[in-house]
mmCIF file with all atom_site columns, C-alpha atoms in Angstrom:
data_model
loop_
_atom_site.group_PDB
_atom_site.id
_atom_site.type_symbol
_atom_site.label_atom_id
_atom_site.label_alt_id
_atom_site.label_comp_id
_atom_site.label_asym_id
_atom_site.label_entity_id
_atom_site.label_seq_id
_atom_site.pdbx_PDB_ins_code
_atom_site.Cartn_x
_atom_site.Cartn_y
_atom_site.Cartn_z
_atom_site.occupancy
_atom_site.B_iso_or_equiv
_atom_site.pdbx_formal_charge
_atom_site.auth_seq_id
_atom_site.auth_comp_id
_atom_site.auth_asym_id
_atom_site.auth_atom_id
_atom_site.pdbx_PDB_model_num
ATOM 1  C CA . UNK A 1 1  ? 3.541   28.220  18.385  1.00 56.00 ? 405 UNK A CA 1
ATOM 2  C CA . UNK A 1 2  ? 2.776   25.050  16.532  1.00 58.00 ? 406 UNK A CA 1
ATOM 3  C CA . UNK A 1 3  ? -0.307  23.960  14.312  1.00 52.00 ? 407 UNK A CA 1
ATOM 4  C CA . UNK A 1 4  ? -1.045  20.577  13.345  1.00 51.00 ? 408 UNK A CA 1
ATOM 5  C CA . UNK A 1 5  ? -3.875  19.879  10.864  1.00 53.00 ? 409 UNK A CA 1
ATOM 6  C CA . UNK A 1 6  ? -5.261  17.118  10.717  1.00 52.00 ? 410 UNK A CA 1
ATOM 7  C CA . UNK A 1 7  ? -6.911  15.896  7.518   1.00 51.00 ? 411 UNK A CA 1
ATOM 8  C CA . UNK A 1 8  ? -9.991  13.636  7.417   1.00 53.00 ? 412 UNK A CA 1
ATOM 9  C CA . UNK A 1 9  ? -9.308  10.094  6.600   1.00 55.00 ? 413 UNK A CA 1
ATOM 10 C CA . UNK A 1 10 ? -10.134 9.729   2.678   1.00 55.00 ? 414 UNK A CA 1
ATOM 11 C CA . UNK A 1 11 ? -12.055 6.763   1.264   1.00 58.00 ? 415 UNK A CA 1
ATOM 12 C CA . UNK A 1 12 ? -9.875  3.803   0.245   1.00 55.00 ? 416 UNK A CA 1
ATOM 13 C CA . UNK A 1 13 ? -11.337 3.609   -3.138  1.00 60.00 ? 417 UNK A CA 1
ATOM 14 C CA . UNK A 1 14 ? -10.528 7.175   -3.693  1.00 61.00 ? 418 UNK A CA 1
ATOM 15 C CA . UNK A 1 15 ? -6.894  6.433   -2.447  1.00 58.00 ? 419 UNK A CA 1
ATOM 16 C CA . UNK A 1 16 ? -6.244  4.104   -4.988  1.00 57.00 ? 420 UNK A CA 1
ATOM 17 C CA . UNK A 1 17 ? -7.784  6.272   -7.470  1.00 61.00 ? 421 UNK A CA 1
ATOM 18 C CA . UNK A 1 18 ? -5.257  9.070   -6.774  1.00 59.00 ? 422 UNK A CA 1
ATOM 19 C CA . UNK A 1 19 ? -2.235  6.396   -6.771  1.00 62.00 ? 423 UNK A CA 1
ATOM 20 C CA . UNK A 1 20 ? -3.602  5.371   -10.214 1.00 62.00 ? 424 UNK A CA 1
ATOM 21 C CA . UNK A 1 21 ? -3.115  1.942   -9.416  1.00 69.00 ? 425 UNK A CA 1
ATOM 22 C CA . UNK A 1 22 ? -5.796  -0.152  -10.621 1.00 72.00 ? 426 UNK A CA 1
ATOM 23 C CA . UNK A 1 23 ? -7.019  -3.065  -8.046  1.00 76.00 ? 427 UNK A CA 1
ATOM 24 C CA . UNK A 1 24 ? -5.177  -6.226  -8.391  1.00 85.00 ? 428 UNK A CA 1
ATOM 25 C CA . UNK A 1 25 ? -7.440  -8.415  -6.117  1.00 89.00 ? 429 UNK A CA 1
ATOM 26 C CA . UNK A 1 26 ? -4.298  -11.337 -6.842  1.00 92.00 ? 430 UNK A CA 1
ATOM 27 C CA . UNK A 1 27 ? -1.503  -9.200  -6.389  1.00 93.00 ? 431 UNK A CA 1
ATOM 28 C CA . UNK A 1 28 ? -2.874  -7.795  -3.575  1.00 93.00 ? 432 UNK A CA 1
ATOM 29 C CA . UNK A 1 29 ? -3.356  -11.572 -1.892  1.00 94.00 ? 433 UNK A CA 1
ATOM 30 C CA . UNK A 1 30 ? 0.365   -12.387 -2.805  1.00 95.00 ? 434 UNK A CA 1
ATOM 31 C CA . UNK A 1 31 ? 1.375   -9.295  -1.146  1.00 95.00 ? 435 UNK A CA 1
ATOM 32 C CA . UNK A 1 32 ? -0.402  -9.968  2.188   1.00 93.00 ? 436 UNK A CA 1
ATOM 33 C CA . UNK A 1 33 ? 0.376   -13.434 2.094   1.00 94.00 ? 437 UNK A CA 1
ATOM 34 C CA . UNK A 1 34 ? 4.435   -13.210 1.494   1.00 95.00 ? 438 UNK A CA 1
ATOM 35 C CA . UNK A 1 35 ? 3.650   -10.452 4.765   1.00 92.00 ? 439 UNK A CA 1
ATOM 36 C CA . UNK A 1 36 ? 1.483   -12.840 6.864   1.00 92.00 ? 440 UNK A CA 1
ATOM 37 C CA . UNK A 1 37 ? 4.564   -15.486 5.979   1.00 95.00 ? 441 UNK A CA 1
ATOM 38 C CA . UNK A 1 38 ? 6.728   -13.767 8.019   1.00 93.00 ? 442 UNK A CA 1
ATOM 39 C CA . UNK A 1 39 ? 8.301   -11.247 5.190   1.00 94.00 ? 443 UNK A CA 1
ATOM 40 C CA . UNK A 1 40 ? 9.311   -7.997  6.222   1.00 95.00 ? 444 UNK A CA 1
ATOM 41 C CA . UNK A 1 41 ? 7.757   -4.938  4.412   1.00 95.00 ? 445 UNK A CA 1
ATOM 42 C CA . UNK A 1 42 ? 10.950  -4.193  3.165   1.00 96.00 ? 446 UNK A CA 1
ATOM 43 C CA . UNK A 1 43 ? 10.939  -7.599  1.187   1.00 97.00 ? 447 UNK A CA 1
ATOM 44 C CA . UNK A 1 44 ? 7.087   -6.730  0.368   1.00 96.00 ? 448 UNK A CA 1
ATOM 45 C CA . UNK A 1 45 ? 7.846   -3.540  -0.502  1.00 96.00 ? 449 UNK A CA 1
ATOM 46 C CA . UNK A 1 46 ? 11.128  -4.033  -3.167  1.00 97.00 ? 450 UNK A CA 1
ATOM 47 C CA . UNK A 1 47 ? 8.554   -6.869  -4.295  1.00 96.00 ? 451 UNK A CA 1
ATOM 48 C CA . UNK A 1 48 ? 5.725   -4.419  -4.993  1.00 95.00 ? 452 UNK A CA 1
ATOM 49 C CA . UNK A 1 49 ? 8.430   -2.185  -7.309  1.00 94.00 ? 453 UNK A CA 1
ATOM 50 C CA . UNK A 1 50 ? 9.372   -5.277  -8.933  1.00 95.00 ? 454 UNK A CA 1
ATOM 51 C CA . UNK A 1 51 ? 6.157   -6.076  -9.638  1.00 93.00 ? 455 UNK A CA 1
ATOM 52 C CA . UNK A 1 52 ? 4.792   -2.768  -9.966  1.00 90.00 ? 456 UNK A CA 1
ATOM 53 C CA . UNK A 1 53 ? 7.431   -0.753  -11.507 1.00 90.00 ? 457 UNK A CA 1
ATOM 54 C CA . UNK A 1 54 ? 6.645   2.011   -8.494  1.00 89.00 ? 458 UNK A CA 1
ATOM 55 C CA . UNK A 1 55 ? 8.658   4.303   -6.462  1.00 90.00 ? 459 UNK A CA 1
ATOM 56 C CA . UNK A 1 56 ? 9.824   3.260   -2.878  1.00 92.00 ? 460 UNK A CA 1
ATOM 57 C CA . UNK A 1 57 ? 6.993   5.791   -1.839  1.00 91.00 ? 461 UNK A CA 1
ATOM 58 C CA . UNK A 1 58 ? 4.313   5.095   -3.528  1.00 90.00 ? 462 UNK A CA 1
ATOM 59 C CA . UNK A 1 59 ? 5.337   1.192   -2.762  1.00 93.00 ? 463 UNK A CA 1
ATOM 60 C CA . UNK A 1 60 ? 5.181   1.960   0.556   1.00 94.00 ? 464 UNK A CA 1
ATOM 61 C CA . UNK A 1 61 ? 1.679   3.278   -0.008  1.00 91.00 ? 465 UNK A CA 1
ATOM 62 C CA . UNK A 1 62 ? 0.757   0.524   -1.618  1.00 92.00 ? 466 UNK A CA 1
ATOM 63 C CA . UNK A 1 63 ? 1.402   -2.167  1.206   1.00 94.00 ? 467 UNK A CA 1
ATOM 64 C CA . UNK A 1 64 ? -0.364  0.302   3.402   1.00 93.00 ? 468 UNK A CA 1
ATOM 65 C CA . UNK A 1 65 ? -3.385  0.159   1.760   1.00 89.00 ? 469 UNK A CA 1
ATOM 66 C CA . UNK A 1 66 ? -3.130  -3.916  1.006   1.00 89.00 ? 470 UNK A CA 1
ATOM 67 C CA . UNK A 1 67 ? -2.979  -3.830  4.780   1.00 89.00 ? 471 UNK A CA 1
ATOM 68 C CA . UNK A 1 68 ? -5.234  -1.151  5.876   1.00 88.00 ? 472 UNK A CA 1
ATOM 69 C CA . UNK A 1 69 ? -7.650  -2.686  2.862   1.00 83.00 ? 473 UNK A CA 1
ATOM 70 C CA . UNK A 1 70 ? -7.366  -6.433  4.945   1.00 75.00 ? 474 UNK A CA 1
ATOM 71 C CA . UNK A 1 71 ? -8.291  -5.330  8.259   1.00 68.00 ? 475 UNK A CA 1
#
């Protein structure tokens, strides 16, 4: 038998929080730009660690949130 739990969606400013990222209202436009552009998120994403000095993970969670933040 299998359980999935599902947890409830958090608050975006609390997501951020917990990356410890602060909000880079810039950055985050250059990010969604180069992505509206026609840049993969593998381009956005090795730009973010560039940028960012972050982990491929916690990249990746970044461009999430730039895009779930743009919706």
């Amino acid at each position: 038998m299998i359980f999935l739990l599902k947890t409830p969606k958090r608050d975006l400013d609390e997501e951020w929080k917990q990356l410890e990222i602060e909000k880079d209202e810039a950055f985050e436009n250059r990010v969604n730009l180069m992505v509206m552009n026609g840049r993969s998120d593998v381009q956005a994403i090795k730009y973010i660690r560039k940028e960012k000095n972050l982990g491929l993970l916690h990249a990746k969670q970044y461009l999430d949130r730039i895009k779930e933040s743009k919706k």
